Every structure is written in structure tokens, then in C-alpha cells.
Coordinates of C-alpha atoms in Angstrom, one line a residue:
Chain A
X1 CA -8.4 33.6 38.9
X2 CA -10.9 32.8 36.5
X3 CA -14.0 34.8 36.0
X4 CA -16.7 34.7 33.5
X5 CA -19.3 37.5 32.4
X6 CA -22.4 37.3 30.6
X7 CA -21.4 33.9 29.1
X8 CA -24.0 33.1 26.4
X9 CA -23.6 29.6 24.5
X10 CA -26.1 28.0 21.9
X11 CA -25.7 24.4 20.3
X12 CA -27.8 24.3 17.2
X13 CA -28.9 20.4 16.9
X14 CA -28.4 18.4 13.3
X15 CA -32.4 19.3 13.0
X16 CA -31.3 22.8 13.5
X17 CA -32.9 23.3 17.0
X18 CA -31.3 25.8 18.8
X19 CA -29.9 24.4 22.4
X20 CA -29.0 26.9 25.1
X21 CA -26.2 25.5 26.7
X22 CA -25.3 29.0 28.9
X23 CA -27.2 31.8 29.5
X24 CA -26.1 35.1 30.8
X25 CA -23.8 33.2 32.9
X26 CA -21.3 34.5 35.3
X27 CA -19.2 33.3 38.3
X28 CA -15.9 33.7 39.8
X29 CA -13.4 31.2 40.9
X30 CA -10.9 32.4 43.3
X31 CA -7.5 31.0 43.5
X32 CA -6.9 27.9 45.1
X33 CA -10.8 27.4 45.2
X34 CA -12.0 24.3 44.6
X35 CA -15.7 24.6 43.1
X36 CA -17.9 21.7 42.3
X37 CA -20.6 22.3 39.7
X38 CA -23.4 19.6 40.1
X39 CA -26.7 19.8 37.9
X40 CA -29.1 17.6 35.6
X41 CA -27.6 16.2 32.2
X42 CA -27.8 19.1 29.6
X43 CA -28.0 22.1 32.2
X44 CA -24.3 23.3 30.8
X45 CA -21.8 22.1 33.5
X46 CA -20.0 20.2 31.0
X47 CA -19.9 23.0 28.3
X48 CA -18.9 25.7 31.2
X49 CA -15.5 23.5 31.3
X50 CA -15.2 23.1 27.7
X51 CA -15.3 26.9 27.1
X52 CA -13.4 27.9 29.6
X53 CA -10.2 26.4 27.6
X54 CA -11.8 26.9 24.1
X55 CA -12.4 23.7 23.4
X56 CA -15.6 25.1 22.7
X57 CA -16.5 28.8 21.7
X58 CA -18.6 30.9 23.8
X59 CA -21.4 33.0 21.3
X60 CA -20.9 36.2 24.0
X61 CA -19.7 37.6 27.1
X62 CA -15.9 37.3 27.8
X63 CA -13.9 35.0 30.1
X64 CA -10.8 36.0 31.9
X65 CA -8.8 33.9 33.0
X66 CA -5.1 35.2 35.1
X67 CA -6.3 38.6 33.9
X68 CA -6.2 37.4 30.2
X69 CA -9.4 37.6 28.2
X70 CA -9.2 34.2 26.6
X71 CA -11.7 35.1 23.8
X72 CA -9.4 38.5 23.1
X73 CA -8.1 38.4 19.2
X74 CA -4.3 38.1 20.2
X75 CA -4.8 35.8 22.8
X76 CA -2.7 32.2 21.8
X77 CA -4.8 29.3 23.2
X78 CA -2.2 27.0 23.3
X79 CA -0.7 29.2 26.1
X80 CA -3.5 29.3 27.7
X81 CA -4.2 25.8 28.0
X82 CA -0.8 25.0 29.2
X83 CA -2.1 26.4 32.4
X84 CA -5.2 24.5 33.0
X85 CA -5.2 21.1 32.8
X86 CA -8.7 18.9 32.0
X87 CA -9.6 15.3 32.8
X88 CA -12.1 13.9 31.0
X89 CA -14.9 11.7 31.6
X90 CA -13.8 8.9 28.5
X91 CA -10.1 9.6 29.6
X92 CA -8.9 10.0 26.7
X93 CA -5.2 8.7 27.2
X94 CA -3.2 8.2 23.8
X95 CA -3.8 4.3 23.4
X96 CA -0.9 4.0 21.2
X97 CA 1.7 5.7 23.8
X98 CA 2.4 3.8 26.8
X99 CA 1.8 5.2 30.3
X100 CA 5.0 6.6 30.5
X101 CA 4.7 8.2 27.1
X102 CA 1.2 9.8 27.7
X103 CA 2.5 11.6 30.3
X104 CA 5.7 13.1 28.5
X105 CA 4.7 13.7 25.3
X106 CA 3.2 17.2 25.9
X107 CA 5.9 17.9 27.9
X108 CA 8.4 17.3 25.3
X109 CA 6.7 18.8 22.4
X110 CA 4.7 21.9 24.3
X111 CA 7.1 23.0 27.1
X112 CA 10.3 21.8 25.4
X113 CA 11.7 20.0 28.4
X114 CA 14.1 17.4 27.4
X115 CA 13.6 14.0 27.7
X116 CA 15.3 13.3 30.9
X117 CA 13.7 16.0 32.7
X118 CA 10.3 15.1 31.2
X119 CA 10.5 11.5 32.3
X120 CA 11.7 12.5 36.1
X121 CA 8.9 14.5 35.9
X122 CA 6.3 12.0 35.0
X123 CA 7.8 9.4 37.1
X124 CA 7.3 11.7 40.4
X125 CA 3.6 11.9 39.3
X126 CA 2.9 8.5 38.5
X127 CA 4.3 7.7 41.7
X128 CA 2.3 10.2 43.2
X129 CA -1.2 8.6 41.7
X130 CA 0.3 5.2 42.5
X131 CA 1.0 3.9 39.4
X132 CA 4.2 3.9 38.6
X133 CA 4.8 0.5 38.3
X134 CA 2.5 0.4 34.8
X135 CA 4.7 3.3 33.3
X136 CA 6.1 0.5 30.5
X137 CA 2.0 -0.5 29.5
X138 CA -0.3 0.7 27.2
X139 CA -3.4 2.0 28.5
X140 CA -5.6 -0.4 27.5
X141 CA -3.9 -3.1 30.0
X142 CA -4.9 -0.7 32.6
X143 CA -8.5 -0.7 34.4
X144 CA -10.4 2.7 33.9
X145 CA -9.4 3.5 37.4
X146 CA -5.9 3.2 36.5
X147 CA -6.6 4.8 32.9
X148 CA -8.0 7.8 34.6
X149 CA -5.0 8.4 37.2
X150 CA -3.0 8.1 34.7
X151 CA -4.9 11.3 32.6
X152 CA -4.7 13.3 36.1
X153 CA -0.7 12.9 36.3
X154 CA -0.4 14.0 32.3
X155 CA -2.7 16.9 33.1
X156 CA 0.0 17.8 36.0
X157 CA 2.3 17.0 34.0
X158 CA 1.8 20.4 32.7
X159 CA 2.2 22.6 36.0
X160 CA -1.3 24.0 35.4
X161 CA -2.6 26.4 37.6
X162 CA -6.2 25.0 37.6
X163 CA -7.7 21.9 37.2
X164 CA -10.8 20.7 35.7
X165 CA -12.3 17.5 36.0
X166 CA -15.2 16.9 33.6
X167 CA -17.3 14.2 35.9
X168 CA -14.0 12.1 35.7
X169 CA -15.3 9.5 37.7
X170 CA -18.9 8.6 35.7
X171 CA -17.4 6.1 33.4
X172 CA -15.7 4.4 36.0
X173 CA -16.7 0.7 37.8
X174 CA -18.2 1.5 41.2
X175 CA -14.7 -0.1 43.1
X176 CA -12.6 2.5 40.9
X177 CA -14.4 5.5 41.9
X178 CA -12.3 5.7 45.3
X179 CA -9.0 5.5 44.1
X180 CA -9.8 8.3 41.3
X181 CA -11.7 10.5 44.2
X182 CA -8.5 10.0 46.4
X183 CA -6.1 11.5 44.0
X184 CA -7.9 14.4 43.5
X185 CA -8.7 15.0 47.1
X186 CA -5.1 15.3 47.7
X187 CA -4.9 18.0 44.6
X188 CA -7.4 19.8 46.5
X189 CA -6.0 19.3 49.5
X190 CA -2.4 21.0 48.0
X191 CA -4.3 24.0 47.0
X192 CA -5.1 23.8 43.9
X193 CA -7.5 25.7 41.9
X194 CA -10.4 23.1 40.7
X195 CA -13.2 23.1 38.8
X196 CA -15.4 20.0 39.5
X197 CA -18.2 18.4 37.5
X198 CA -19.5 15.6 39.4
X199 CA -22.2 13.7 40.5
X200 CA -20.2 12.8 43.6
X201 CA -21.6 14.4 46.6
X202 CA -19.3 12.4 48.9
X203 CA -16.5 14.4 47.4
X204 CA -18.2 17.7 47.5
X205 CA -19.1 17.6 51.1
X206 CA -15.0 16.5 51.8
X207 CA -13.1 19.3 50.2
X208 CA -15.5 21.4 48.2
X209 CA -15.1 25.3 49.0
X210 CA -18.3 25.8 47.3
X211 CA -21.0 23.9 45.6
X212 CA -22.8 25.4 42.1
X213 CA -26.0 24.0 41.5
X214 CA -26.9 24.4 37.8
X215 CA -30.1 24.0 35.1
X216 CA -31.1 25.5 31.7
X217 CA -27.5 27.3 31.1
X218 CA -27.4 28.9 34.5
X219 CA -26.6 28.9 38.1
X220 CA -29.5 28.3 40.0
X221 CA -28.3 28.2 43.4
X222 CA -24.9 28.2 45.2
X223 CA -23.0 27.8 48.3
X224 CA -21.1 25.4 50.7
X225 CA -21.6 22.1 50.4
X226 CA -23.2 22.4 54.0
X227 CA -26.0 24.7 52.7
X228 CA -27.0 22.0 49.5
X229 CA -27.1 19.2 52.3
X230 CA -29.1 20.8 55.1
X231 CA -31.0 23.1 53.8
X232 CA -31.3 24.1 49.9
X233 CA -34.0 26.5 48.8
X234 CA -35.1 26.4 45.4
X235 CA -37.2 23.6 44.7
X236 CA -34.9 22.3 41.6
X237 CA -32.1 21.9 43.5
X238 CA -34.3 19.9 46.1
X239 CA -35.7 17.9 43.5
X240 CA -32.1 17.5 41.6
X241 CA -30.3 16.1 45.4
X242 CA -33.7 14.0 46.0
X243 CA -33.1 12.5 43.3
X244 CA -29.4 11.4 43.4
X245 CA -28.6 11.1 47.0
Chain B
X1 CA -4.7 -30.0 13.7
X2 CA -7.2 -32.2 11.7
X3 CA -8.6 -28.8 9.8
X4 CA -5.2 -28.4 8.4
X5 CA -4.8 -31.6 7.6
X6 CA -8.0 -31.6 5.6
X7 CA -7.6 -28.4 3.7
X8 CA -3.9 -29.8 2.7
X9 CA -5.3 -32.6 0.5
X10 CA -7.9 -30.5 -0.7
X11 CA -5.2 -27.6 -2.1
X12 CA -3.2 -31.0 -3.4
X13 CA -6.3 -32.3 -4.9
X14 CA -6.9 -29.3 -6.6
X15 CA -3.5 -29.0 -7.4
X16 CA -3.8 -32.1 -9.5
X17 CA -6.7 -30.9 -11.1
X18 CA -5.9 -27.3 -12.3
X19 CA -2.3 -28.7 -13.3
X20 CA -3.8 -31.9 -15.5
X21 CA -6.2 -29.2 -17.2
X22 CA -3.7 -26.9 -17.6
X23 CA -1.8 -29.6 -19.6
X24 CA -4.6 -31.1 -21.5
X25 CA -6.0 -27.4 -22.9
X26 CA -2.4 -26.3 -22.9
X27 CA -1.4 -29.1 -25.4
X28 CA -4.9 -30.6 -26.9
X29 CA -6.6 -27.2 -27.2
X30 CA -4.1 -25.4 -29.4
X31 CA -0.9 -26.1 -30.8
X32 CA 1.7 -24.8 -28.7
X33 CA 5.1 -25.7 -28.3
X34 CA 5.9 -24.4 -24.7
X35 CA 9.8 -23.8 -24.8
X36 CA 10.0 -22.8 -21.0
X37 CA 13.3 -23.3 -20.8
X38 CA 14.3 -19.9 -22.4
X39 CA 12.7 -18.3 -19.6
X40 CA 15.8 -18.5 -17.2
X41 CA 18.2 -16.3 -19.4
X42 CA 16.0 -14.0 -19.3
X43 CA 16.0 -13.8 -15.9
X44 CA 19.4 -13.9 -15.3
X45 CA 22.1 -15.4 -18.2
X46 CA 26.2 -15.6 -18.2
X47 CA 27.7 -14.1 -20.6
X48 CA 28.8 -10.9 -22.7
X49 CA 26.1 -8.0 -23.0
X50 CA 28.0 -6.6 -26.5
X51 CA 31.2 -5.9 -28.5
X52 CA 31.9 -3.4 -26.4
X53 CA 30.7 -4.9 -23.3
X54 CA 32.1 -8.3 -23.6
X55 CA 33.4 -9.0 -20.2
X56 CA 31.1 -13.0 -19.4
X57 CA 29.8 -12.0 -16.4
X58 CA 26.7 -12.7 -14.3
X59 CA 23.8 -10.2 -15.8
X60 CA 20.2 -9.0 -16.0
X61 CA 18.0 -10.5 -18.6
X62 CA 15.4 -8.7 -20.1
X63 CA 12.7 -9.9 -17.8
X64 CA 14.9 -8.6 -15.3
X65 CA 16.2 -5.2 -16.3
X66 CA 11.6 -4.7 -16.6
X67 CA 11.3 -6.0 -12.9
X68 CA 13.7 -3.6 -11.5
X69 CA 12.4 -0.7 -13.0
X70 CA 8.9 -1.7 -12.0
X71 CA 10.3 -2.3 -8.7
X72 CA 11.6 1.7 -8.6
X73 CA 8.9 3.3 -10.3
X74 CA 6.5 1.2 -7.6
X75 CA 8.4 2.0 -4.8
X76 CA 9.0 6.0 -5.6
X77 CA 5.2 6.2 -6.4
X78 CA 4.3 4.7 -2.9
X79 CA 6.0 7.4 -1.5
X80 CA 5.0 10.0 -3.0
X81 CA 1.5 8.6 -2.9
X82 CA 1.5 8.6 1.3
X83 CA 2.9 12.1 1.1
X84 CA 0.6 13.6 -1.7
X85 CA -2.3 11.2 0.2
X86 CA -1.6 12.5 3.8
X87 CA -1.5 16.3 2.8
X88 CA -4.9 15.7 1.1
X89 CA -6.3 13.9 3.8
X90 CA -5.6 16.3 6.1
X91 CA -6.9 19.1 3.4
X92 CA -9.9 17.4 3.1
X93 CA -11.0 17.5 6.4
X94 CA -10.2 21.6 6.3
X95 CA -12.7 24.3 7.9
X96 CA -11.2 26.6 5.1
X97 CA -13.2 26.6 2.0
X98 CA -10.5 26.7 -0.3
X99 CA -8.4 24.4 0.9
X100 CA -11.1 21.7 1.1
X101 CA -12.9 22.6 -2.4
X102 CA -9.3 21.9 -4.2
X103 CA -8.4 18.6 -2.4
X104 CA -12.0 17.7 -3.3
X105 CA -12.1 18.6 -6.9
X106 CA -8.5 17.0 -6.9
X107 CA -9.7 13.7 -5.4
X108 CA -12.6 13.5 -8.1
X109 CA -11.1 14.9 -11.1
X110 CA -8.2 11.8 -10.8
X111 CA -10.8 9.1 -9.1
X112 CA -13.2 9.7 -12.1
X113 CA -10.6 9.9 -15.1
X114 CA -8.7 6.5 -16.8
X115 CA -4.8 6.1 -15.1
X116 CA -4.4 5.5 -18.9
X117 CA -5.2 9.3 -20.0
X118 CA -3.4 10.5 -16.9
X119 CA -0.2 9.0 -17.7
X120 CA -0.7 10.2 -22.1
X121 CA -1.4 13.8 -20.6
X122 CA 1.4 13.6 -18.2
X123 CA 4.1 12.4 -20.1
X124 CA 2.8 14.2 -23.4
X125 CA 1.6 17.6 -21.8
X126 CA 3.1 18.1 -19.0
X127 CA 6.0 16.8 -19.4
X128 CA 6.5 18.0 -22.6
X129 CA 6.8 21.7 -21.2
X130 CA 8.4 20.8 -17.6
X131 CA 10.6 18.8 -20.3
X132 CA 10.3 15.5 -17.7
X133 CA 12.0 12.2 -18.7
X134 CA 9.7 9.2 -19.1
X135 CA 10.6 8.2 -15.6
X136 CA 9.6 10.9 -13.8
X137 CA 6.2 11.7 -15.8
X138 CA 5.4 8.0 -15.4
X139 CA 6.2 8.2 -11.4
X140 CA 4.1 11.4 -11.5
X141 CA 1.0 9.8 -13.2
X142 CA 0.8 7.2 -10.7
X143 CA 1.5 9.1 -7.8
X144 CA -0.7 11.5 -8.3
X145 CA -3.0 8.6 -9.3
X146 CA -2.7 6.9 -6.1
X147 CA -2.4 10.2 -4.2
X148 CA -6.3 10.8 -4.6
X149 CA -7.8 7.5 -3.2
X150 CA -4.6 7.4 -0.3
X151 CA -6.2 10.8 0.6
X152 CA -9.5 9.1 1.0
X153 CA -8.7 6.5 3.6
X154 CA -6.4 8.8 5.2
X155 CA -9.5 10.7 5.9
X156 CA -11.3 8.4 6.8
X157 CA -8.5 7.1 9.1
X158 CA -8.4 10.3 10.9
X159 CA -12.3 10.5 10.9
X160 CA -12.2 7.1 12.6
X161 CA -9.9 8.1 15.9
X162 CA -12.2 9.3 18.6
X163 CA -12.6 13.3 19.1
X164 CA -11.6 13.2 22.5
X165 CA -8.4 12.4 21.1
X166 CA -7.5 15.9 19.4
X167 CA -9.6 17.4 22.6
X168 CA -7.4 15.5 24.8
X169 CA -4.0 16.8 22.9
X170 CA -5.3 20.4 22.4
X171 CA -6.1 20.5 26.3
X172 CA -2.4 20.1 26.8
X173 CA -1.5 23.3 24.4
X174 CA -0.3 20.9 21.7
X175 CA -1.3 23.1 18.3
X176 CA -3.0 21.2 15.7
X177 CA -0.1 20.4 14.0
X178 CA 1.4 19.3 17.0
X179 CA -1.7 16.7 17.7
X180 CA -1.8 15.4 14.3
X181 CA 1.5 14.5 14.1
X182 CA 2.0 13.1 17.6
X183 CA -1.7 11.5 18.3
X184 CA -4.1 11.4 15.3
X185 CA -2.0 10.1 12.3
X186 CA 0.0 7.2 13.9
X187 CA -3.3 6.1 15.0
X188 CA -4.9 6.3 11.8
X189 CA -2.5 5.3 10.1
X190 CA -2.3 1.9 12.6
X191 CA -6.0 1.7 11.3
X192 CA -5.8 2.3 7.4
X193 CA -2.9 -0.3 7.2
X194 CA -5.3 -3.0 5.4
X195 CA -7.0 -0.5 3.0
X196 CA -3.3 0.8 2.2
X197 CA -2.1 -1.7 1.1
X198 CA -4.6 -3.3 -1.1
X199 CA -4.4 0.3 -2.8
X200 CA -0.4 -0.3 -3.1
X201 CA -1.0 -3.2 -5.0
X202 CA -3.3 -2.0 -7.0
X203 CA -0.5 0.5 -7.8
X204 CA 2.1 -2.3 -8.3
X205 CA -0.3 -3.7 -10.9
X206 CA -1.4 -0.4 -12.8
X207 CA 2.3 0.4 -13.1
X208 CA 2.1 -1.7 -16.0
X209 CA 0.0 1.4 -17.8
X210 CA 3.5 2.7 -18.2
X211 CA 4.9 1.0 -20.8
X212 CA 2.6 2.7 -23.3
X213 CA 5.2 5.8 -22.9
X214 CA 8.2 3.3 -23.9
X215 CA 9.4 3.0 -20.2
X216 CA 10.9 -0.5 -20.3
X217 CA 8.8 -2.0 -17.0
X218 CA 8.3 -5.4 -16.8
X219 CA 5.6 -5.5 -19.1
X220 CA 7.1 -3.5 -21.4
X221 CA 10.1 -6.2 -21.6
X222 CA 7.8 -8.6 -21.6
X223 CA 6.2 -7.4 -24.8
X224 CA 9.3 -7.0 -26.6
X225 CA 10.8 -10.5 -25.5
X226 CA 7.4 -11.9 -26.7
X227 CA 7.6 -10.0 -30.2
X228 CA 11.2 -11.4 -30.4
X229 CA 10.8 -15.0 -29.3
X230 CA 6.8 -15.4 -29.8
X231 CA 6.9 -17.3 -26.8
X232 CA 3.8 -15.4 -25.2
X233 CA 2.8 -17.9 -23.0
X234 CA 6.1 -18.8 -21.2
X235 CA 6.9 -15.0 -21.1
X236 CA 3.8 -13.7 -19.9
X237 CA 3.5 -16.5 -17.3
X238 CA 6.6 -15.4 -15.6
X239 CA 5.8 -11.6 -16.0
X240 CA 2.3 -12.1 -14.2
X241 CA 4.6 -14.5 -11.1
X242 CA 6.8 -11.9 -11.6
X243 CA 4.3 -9.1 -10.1
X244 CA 2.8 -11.9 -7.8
X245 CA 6.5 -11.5 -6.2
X246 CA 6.1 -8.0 -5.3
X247 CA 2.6 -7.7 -4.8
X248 CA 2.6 -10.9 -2.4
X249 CA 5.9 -9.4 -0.8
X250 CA 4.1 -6.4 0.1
X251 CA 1.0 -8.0 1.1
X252 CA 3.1 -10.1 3.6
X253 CA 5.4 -6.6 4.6
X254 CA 2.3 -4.8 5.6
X255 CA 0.7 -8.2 7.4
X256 CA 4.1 -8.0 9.8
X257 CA 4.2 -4.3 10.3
X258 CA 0.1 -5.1 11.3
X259 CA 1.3 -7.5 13.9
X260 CA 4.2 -5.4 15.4
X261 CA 1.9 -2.5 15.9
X262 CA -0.9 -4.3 17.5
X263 CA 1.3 -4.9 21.1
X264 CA -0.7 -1.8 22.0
X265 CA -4.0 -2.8 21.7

């Protein structure tokens, strides 16, 4: 379903450093996989997400997503990102939309439904995130656990086909991080196609088809959840779990 | 409860003050004989206008007829001001050379010239060969006057709204268009309320530039009810209360609209 090729991606700093965010990177994601990319802060997890809707632009390589090469010259993006929805660590709901709102608006104005059919659809995910008695508030009368349930249901809102989650629980109070975790083990659960970041191991172990360790813009090691727990081989990825488990 | 108790008798004291020195300088200082009671008919009087026109009536006075066109010239140049203002904003903020290089040299060209040569060169120049009445070239002048700094804080009010914002809106397929018009400008524009409006009333009060190309605002009228009566101080009283109506009006239009659109913070 998604598959990237010789991914290359540089960041050049404000003191014109050069960064490399991805290096020759490739994987695939089967559909209905649900693959959780764990690694140190600046080893590219983040910007693998981010480029694999175009919110950032890869340098080289090509990504194909549905058999579409995303980065092809008559590709339309918008069309593309209909199909995979993204959940992000901030949230990043519209604060001056209410719950309701956030979740039909792109609805209304990308897929054309019409209003009635836009708000039965919200309300059967809101429900489904158990939230649907805040639909009337504005976000920031929510908690961020609330706040970020209410980003997955908008992100559904959509019908994707995948979902990403860029670590969509690291912003949240410890007592939050349940609720957030439980909503999208039930997504994984239903079959979707996910692409994790997340410092959760927890979650990993739970519904994780396959666990991608990686550090300096490339996959250093990967494999079941299982295999990072019992017995990792490369020493980074020992040092990495040592260090947050 | 005590606080405004206290800072009533100090505005009363001070009252007293500023009115008993009004009076002395007024009266002692020069010789002036203040004849404020010709200031109502020219605010509003009963009576014929002319020979032809000679039905007594309820009308206009002079102060009046300036007020009102004041009023429409103001109000017209707002608008156009958030439109021409909104589409630079946005320009500004471009990726595209060109289109950022012209809303710049546009901001600074009219930010670094007098309003007063704007409004000569539009009404004398340009509307000369577009053939536009004083009206419109007067309108023109200050929109495009008030155009180039509304651009500015609508730039800055989009600069303001977190990036997660338009990442959050494009991640749903919403085109940029779509993301301004839905997500980023009515949050800016929530946020560049304040800044707005102080530059609307600076508009209110530059308006006044246009009487210099004979359109009869209110302080054109005033002038020529001043040069008719000589009653300068009466007349230009009332003209500056006059602009402290609509100025203050505003100022307390945009405090409500503030307050209404704060139940989502």
C-alpha cells in the first residue's frame, strides 16, 4: 500500500547546516499493517510521516502510495491526502470551530457532502471516541485527551485508507495517554493501515504488526515487537529501549 | 466599588478644572464672542432649502450634509481597505517572486509617501484620464492608502496563527485556498481586531485630507460655515465631536464584535 524507495531528505538549518533527515530510505507498508516507527529525537520518524503526504518534500527517491507516485508531476495532493489521514502530536484542532465543526468542515468543503450527511457522519465518530457529548464546545474547554480524540474522529472523518499518528500521545498528561492509546487500538484492531510514531512501547507490543527502529535517516533494525523486547541485536537499538523502558 | 467611586470625583474634579480654564482663556485670553447657539441649525434646521425648494421641512444643515458624506466616503474606504488589505496580505506572504516583490513595493511606495500627494495625484492624474468624480478618486486615495498598512497586520495576523494550523487543514486535502478561507483568516482576523481598528480611525480622521479636492466632508463644510459665519471656534468644536462620534462609535463596534468572538477562547 505504501512503499518508499531510496528516500533521501536534507533540512538545511538557519546557519545553513545541512541536516539529514532520510537517507537512502526504503520500506513497505502492506495494507491493513499497522507499523510503529520508534527511534531517538531527530533520527527522521517524524519527517518519514510528513513526506509521505507532502507536507514536506522529499530531495529524491519516489514514494508510491495505492500505486500512485505521490512526487509524479500530475499527481494532485489534495487527492492524495484525502486518503490518509494524520494526527498530530500539538493536535492541531481549529480553536475557532467547535467540536462538531472540526470534524465537518473538511467534509463539507473537500468531499462535498452536505451538511446533514457530514454532521451524521461526525456524530457516529465522536460517539465512537466517546465524545460526543462535547460536540457543541470549542476545543480549548476540552483536556488534550479529549482535544486529541477529537483530531482522530476529523482524520476519519475523511474515510482514509491509512492512518498516521505523529507521536500523538507525547503532549498529552500521563492520565490521558490511555484513553488516546484506546481509540487507536480499536482502529488497529478494525484493520486499518497505520503508521505509528511513538514512544509507547505498551502499544507497540499490543497491536503492532511490526516494529521499525530508526537513527541518522534510516532503518536500523526491524521486526515484531516480540523481537525489539526479547532479543534486539544492534547495539543502538539496545541502547535506544534501555534507555526508555 | 470604592476604586470607582474614587476615580468618579477625580474625572468631576477635573471636570471643574479643564471647564473653569476653558472659560477663563476662552473669555480673558482673547476676545471672543462664542455664539454657540448657531451651531444647532447647522445640524439640523426647519425650514425651506430655496425658491424652488421651499416646502418647511425637517433638513440637513451644513454640518450635517459634511458628516454624511464623511460617513460614506469612511465607510466605502473601510471596505475596500480589508479587501485591497487581505489580498496583499496574503500576496505578501507569496513563495512567487513576483507576486511578493509588487505587494511589497506597493506597501512601501504608499506607507512612505504623504496621503496628501496621494489624494492631489489621484484625483488630478488619475482621475483625470479614468475621468473619476471627486468621490470616487477621494475613496480611491484612501483606500488604497489604508490598503497598504491593513496588508501589514493582515500579515502579520496570518504569521501569528500556528503552522500546524495550515498543516492540519492541508492534511485533510483542503487546497490553500480552501485553508485560508476556512482556518487561517477568521483566526487572524479574530487576532488583528485591535490593530484594525485603530488603523480605521486613523482613516476616519485622514478623510478630512479630502476636502482639498472640493468634496464637501465635514471639514470641508466646516470651513465654509466658518468663512461664512467666522464663528471658528463653535464650528470647529462641533466638527472635531463630530468625528469623536464616529471614531468612538467604531471604537466601541469593534470592542463588541471583540467580546462576541472571544466565546471560543
Amino acid at each position: 500500500m505504501i512503499e518508499a524507495r531510496n528516500v533521501y531528505k536534507t533540512f538545511k538549518t538557519p546557519d545553513r547546516r545541512e541536516v539529514k533527515a532520510l537517507v537512502d530510505f526504503s520500506t513497505r507498508i502492506e495494507k491493513g499493517e499497522v507499523v510503529v516507527i520508534i527511534g531517538p529525537s531527530g533520527s527522521g520518524k517524524s519527517t518519514f510521516l510528513r513526506c509521505l503526504n507532502r507536507l514536506e518534500e522529499i530531495d529524491s527517491g519516489e514514494i508510491i502510495i495505492d500505486g500512485i507516485d505521490i512526487y509524479g508531476k500530475k499527481v494532485n495532493i489534495n487527492e492524495i491526502r484525502e486518503e490518509i489521514g494524520m494526527v498530530f502530536q500539538l493536535f492541531n484542532l481549529f480553536p475557532h470551530k467547535t467540536v462538531l465543526e472540526n470534524v465537518t468542515l473538511a467534509q463539507l468543503v473537500v468531499r462535498g457532502r452536505d451538511k446533514e450527511e457530514a454532521t451524521k457522519v461526525a456524530r457516529g465518530l465522536l460517539r465512537k471516541v466517546g465524545i460526543l457529548e462535547k460536540e457543541s464546545v470549542y476545543p480549548s474547554q476540552l483536556s488534550g485527551g479529549q482535544q486529541q480524540r477529537v483530531a482522530i474522529a476529523r482524520a476519519l472523518a475523511m474515510h482514509p485508507k491509512i492512518m498516521m499518528f505523529d507521536e500523538a500521545t507525547s503532549a498529552l498528561d500521563p492520565e490521558m495517554i490511555g484513553e488516546v492509546l484506546d481509540v487507536m487500538k480499536t482502529l488497529a484492531r478494525e484493520g486499518m493501515t497505520m503508521v505509528v510514531v511513538t514512544h509507547e512501547m505498551g502499544f507497540a507490543r499490543e497491536v503492532s504488526d511490526r516494529v521499525v527502529f530508526m537513527d541518522e535517516g534510516q532503518i536500523v533494525e526491524e521486526g515484531t515487537a516480540e523481537h525489539f523486547f526479547t532479543n534486539p541485536t544492534h547495539e543502538r537499538t539496545k541502547l535506544f529501549l534501555s534507555q526508555i523502558l | 466599588m470604592t476604586f470607582s467611586k474614587r476615580s468618579l470625583i477625580t474625572l468631576l474634579i477635573l471636570a471643574i478644572i479643564l471647564g473653569a480654564s476653558y472659560y477663563f482663556f476662552a473669555t480673558r485670553g482673547i476676545t471672543y464672542i462664542w455664539h454657540w447657539e448657531k451651531i444647532p441649525e447647522m445640524l439640523f434646521y426647519h425650514g425651506a432649502k430655496s425658491a424652488e425648494d421651499a416646502v418647511p421641512r425637517l433638513r440637513m444643515g451644513i454640518l450635517m450634509i459634511g458628516f454624511v458624506l464623511t460617513l460614506k466616503i469612511s465607510v466605502f474606504s473601510i471596505l475596500f481597505a480589508i479587501i485591497i488589505g487581505t489580498i496583499v496580505g496574503i500576496a505578501r506572504l507569496s513563495n512567487e517572486p513576483v507576486t511578493k516583490g509588487l505587494s511589497l513595493a506597493y506597501v512601501e511606495v504608499i506607507r512612505n509617501t504623504p496621503l496628501l500627494v496621494q489624494i492631489y495625484i489621484i484625483y488630478f492624474f488619475v482621475g483625470s484620464l479614468l475621468r473619476l468624480s471627486a468621490f470616487a478618486a477621494g475613496t480611491a486615495a484612501l483606500s488604497i492608502f489604508a490598503g497598504a498598512y491593513v496588508g501589514e497586520i493582515v500579515r502579520a495576523g496570518i504569521q501569528s496563527i500556528h503552522k500546524g494550523q495550515m498543516e492540519a487543514s492541508r492534511s485533510l486535502g483542503m487546497g490553500y485556498a480552501q485553508a485560508m478561507r476556512y482556518v487561517i483568516l477568521p483566526q487572524a482576523f479574530k487576532r488583528i481586531i485591535p490593530p484594525l481598528a485603530g488603523q480605521f480611525i486613523s482613516l476616519i480622521k485622514d478623510s478630512s485630507l479630502v476636502s482639498v479636492i472640493a468634496l464637501a466632508d465635514l471639514m470641508f463644510q466646516g470651513q465654509q460655515a466658518v468663512a461664512r459665519t467666522y464663528h471658528a471656534f463653535e464650528i470647529y468644536f462641533t466638527v472635531a465631536f463630530l468625528y469623536l462620534v464616529m471614531t468612538f462609535t467604531l471604537s466601541m463596534a469593534t470592542q463588541y464584535i471583540e467580546r462576541r468572538l472571544a466565546i471560543s477562547d
